[in-house]
Coordinates of C-alpha atoms and ligand atoms in Angstrom, one line a residue:
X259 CA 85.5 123.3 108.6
X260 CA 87.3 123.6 105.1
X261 CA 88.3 120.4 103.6
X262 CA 91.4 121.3 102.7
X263 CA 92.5 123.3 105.3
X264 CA 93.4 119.8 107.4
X265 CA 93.9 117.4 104.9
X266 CA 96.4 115.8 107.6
X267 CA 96.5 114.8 111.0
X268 CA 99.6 115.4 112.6
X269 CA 99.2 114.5 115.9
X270 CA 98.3 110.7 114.7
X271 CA 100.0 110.4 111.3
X272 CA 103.9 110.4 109.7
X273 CA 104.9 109.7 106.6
X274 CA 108.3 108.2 104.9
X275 CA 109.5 108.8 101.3
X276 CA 111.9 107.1 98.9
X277 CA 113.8 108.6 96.8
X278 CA 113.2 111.8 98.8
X279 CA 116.5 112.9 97.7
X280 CA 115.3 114.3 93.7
X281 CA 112.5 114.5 91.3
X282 CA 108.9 113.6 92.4
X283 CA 109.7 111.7 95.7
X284 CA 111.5 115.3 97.1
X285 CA 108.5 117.4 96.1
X286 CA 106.0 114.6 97.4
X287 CA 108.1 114.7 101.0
X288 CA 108.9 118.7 100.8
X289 CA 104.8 119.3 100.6
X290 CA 104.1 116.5 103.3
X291 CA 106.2 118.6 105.5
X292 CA 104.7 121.4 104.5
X293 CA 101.2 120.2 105.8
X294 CA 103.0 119.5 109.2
X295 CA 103.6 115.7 108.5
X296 CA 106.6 114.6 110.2
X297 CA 108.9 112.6 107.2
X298 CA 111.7 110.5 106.8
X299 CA 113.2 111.5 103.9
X300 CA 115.0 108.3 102.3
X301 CA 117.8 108.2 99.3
X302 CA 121.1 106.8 98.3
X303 CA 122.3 110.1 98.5
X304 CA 123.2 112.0 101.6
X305 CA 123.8 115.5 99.6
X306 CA 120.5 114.9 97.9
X307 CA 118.6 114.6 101.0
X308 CA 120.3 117.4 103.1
X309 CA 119.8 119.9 100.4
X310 CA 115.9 118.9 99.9
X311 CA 116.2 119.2 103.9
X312 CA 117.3 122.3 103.6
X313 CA 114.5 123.9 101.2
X314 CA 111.8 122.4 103.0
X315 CA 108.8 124.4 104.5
X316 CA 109.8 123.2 108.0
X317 CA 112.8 121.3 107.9
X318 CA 112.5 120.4 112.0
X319 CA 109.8 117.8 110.8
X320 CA 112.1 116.1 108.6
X321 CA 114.4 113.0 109.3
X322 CA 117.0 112.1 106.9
X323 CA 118.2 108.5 106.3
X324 CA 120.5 107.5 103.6
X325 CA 120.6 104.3 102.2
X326 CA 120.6 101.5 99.3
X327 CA 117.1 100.1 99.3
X328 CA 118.1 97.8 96.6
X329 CA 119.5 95.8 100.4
X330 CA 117.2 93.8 102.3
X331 CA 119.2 94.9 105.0
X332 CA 118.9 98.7 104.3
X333 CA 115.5 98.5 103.9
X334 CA 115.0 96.5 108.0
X335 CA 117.5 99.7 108.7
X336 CA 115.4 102.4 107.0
X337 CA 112.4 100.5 109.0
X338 CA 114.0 100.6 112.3
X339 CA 115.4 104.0 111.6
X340 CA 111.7 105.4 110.8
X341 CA 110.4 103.9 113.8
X342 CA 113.1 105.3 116.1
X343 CA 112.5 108.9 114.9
X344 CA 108.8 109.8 113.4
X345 CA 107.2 106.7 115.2
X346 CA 104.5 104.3 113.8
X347 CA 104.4 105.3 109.7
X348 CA 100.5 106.0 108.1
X349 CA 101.9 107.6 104.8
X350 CA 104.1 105.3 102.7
X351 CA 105.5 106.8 99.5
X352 CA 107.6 104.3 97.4
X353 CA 110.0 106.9 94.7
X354 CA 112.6 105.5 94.7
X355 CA 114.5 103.8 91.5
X356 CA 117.4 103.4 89.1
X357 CA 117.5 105.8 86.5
X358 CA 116.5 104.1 83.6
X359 CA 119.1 104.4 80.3
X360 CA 118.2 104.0 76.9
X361 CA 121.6 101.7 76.6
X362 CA 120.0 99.1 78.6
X363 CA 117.6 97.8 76.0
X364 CA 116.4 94.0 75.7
X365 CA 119.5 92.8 74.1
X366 CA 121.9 94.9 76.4
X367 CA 120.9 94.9 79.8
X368 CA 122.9 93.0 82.1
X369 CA 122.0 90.7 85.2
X370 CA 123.1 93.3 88.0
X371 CA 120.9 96.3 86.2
X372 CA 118.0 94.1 85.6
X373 CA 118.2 92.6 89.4
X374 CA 118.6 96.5 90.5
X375 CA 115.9 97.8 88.9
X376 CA 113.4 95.2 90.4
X377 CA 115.5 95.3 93.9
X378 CA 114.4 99.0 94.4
X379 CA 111.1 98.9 92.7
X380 CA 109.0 96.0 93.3
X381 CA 111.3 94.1 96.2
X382 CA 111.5 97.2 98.9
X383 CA 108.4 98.7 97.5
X384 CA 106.6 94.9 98.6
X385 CA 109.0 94.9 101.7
X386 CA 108.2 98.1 103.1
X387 CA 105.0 98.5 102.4
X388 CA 104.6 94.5 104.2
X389 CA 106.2 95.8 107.3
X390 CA 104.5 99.3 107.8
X391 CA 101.2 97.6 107.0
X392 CA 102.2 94.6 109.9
X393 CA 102.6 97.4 112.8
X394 CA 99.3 99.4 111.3
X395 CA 97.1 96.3 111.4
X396 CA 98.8 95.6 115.2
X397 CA 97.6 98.9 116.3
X398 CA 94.1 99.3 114.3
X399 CA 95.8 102.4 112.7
X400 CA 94.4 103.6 109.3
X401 CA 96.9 103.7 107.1
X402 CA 97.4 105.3 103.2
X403 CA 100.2 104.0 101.2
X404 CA 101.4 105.4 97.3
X405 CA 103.5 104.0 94.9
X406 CA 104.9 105.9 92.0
X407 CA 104.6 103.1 89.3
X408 CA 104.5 104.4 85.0
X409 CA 102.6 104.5 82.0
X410 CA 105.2 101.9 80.5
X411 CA 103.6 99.6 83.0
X412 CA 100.9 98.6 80.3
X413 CA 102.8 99.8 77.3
X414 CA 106.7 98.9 76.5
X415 CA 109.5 101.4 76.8
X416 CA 112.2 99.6 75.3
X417 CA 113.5 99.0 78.8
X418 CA 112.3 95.6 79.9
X419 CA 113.7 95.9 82.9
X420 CA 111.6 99.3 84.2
X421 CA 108.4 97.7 82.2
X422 CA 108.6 94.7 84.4
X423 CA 108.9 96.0 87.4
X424 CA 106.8 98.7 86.8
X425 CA 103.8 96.5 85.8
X426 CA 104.8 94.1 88.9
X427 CA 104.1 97.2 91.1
X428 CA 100.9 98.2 89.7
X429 CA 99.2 94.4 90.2
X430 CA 101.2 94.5 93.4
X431 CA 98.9 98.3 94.3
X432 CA 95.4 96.1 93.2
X433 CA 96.7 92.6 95.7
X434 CA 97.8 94.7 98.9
X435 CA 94.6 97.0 98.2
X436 CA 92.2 94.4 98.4
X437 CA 94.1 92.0 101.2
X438 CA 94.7 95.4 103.3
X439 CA 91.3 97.2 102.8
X440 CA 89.3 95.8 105.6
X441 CA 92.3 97.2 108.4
X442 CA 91.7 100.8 106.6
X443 CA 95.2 100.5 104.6
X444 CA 93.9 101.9 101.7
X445 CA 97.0 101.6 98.6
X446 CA 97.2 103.5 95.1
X447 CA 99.6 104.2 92.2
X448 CA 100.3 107.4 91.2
X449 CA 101.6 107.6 87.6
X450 CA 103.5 110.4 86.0
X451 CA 103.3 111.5 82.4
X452 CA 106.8 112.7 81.1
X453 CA 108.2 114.6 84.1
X454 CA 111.5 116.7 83.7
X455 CA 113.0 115.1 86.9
X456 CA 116.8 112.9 87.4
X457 CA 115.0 109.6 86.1
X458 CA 114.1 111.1 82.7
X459 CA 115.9 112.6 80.0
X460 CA 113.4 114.9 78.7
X461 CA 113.5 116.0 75.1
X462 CA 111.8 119.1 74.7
X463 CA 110.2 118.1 71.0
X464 CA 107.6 115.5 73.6
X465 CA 106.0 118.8 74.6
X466 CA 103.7 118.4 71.1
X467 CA 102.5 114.9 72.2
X468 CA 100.9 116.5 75.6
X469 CA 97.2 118.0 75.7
X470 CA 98.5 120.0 78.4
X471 CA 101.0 121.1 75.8
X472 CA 104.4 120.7 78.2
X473 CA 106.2 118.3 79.9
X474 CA 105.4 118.1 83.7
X475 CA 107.8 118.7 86.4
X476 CA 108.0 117.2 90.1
X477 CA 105.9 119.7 91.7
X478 CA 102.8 119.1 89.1
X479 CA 102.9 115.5 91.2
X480 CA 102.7 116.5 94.2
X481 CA 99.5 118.2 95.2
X482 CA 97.6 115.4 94.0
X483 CA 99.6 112.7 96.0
X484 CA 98.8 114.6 99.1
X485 CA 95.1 114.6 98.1
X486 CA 95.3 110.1 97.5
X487 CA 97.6 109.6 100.4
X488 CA 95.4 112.0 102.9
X489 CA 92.7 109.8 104.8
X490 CA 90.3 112.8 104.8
X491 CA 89.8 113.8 101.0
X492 CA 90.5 110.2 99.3
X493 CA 89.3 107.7 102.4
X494 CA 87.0 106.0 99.6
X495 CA 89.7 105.4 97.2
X496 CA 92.0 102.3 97.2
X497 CA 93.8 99.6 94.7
X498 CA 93.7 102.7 91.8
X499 CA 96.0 104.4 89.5
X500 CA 96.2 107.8 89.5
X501 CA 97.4 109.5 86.5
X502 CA 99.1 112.8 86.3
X503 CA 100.3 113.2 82.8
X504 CA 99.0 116.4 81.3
X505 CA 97.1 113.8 78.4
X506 CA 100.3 112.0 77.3
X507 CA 98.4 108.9 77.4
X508 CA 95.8 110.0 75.0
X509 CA 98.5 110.2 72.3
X510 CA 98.0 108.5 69.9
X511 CA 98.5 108.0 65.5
X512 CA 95.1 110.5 65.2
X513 CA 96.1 113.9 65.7
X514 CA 94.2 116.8 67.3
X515 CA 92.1 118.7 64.9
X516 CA 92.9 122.2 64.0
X517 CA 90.5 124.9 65.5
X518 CA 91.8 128.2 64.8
Ligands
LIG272 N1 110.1 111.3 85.8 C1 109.2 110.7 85.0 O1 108.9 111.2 83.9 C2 108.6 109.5 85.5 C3 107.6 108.9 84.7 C4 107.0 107.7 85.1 C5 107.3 107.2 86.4 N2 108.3 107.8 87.2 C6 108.6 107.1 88.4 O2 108.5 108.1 89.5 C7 109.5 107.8 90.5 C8 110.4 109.1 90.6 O3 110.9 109.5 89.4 P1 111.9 110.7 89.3 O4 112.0 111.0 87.8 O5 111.5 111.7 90.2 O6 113.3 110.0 89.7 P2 114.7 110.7 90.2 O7 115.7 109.8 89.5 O8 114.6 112.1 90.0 O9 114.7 110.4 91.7 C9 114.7 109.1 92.2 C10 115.5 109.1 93.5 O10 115.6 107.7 94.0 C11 116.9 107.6 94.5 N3 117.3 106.2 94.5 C12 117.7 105.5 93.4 N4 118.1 104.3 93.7 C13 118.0 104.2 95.0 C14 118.3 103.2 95.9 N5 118.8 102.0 95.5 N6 118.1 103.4 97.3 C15 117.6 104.6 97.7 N7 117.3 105.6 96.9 C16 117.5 105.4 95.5 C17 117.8 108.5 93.7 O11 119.0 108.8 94.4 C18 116.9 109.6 93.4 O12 117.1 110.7 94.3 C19 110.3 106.6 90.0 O13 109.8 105.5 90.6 C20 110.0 106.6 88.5 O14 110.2 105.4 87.9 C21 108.9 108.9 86.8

């Protein structure tokens, strides 16, 4: 049997996205759906989610739910509401987040932005993830869990705020890895290079920074999510970053030589 004819089983599995509503988080959830994965599709916003609905492969297997994850109480609703409609979750894919603003810097950003940013990113990611892993363990189902954490997790963008959190998700991926492994909960980060999507203002002039020579969009993420959240081709791999940045991170003051 090919191996990636079935990289899913949707008899046994179901998947729920954050931030389902734009950028990477709709294309992750629009190709789970397209590999017959039923998926809540989570956001703050109930256009953004109908209209990703709407261009889906087979919108019948999607579930909408609109919320504020930055709540404690959204996030027990977004649980209850997952439950209720898809079942017991395997595929947990944690989007979601504030767009980041260059205003905000270390002198300007306020308490409420700083407390959002972490809210959404490392507070529901750690809460969600907790609870889906809970029922998983309680049933002896395998589980595969992805969190879409960032370069500046190890190097600074000016914005302490998404730095922080950032880098609080990607030693939170390496802690619920290793405590979740022996129950078959394997959990990764997935980290984009410079992706033209609603949380980044891309300036076209970055393109000369990138191997690849371009900026990335949404839908260069996707395919390799669904290979690291699928139990079938990545079963081995847990408490990793994956990163999808066409070279970015190789930048650095040496410049490429010349070979033409
Ligand atoms: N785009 C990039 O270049 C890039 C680079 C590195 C990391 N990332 C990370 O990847 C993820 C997706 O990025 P993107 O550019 O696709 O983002 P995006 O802004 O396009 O999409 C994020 C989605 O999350 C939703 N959201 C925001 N706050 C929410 C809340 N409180 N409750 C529920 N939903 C909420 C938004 O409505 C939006 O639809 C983010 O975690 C981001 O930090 C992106």
């Amino acid at each position: 049997m090919s191996l990636f004819n079935s990289a899913f089983d949707p008899a046994h599995e179901a998947a729920l996205v954050t931030g389902a509503g734009n950028g990477i988080g709709r294309a992750i959830a629009i190709a789970l759906v397209g590999e017959g994965v039923r998926t809540v599709f989570a956001d703050l916003h109930e256009d953004r989610i109908a209209a990703a609905i709407q261009t889906a492969p087979r919108p019948e297997l999607a579930v909408p739910w609109v919320g504020d994850l930055a709540s404690r109480e959204a996030c027990d609703a977004l649980l209850a509401h997952a439950q209720s409609t898809v079942g017991r979750v395997t595929h947990f894919v944690h989007s979601a987040s504030p767009p980041r603003r260059e205003a905000d810097h270390a002198m300007a950003v306020d308490d409420d932005i700083w407390r959002r940013m972490h809210a959404v990113n490392l507070d529901a990611g750690f809460h969600l993830a907790r609870e889906l892993a809970r029922k998983l363990i309680a049933a002896k189902a395998p589980g595969s869990f992805l969190l879409l954490t960032s370069l500046h997790a190890g190097t600074p963008r000016n914005l302490p705020h998404y730095s922080t959190a950032k880098a609080g998700m990607a030693m939170l991926v390496k802690e619920l890895a290793k405590s979740w492994g022996r129950y078959g909960i394997r959990v990764n980060a997935l980290v984009p290079g410079a992706v033209a999507a609603g949380g980044f203002v891309a300036d076209p002039a970055l393109a000369k920074h990138i191997p690849l020579g371009r900026l990335g969009n949404a839908e260069d993420l996707a395919p390799m999510a669904l290979a690291v959240l699928s139990n079938k081709l990545s079963g081995y791999v847990t408490g990793t970053s994956i990163v999808v940045d066409g070279g970015l991170s190789l930048t650095n003051w040496f410049v490429a030589p010349e070979l033409d």
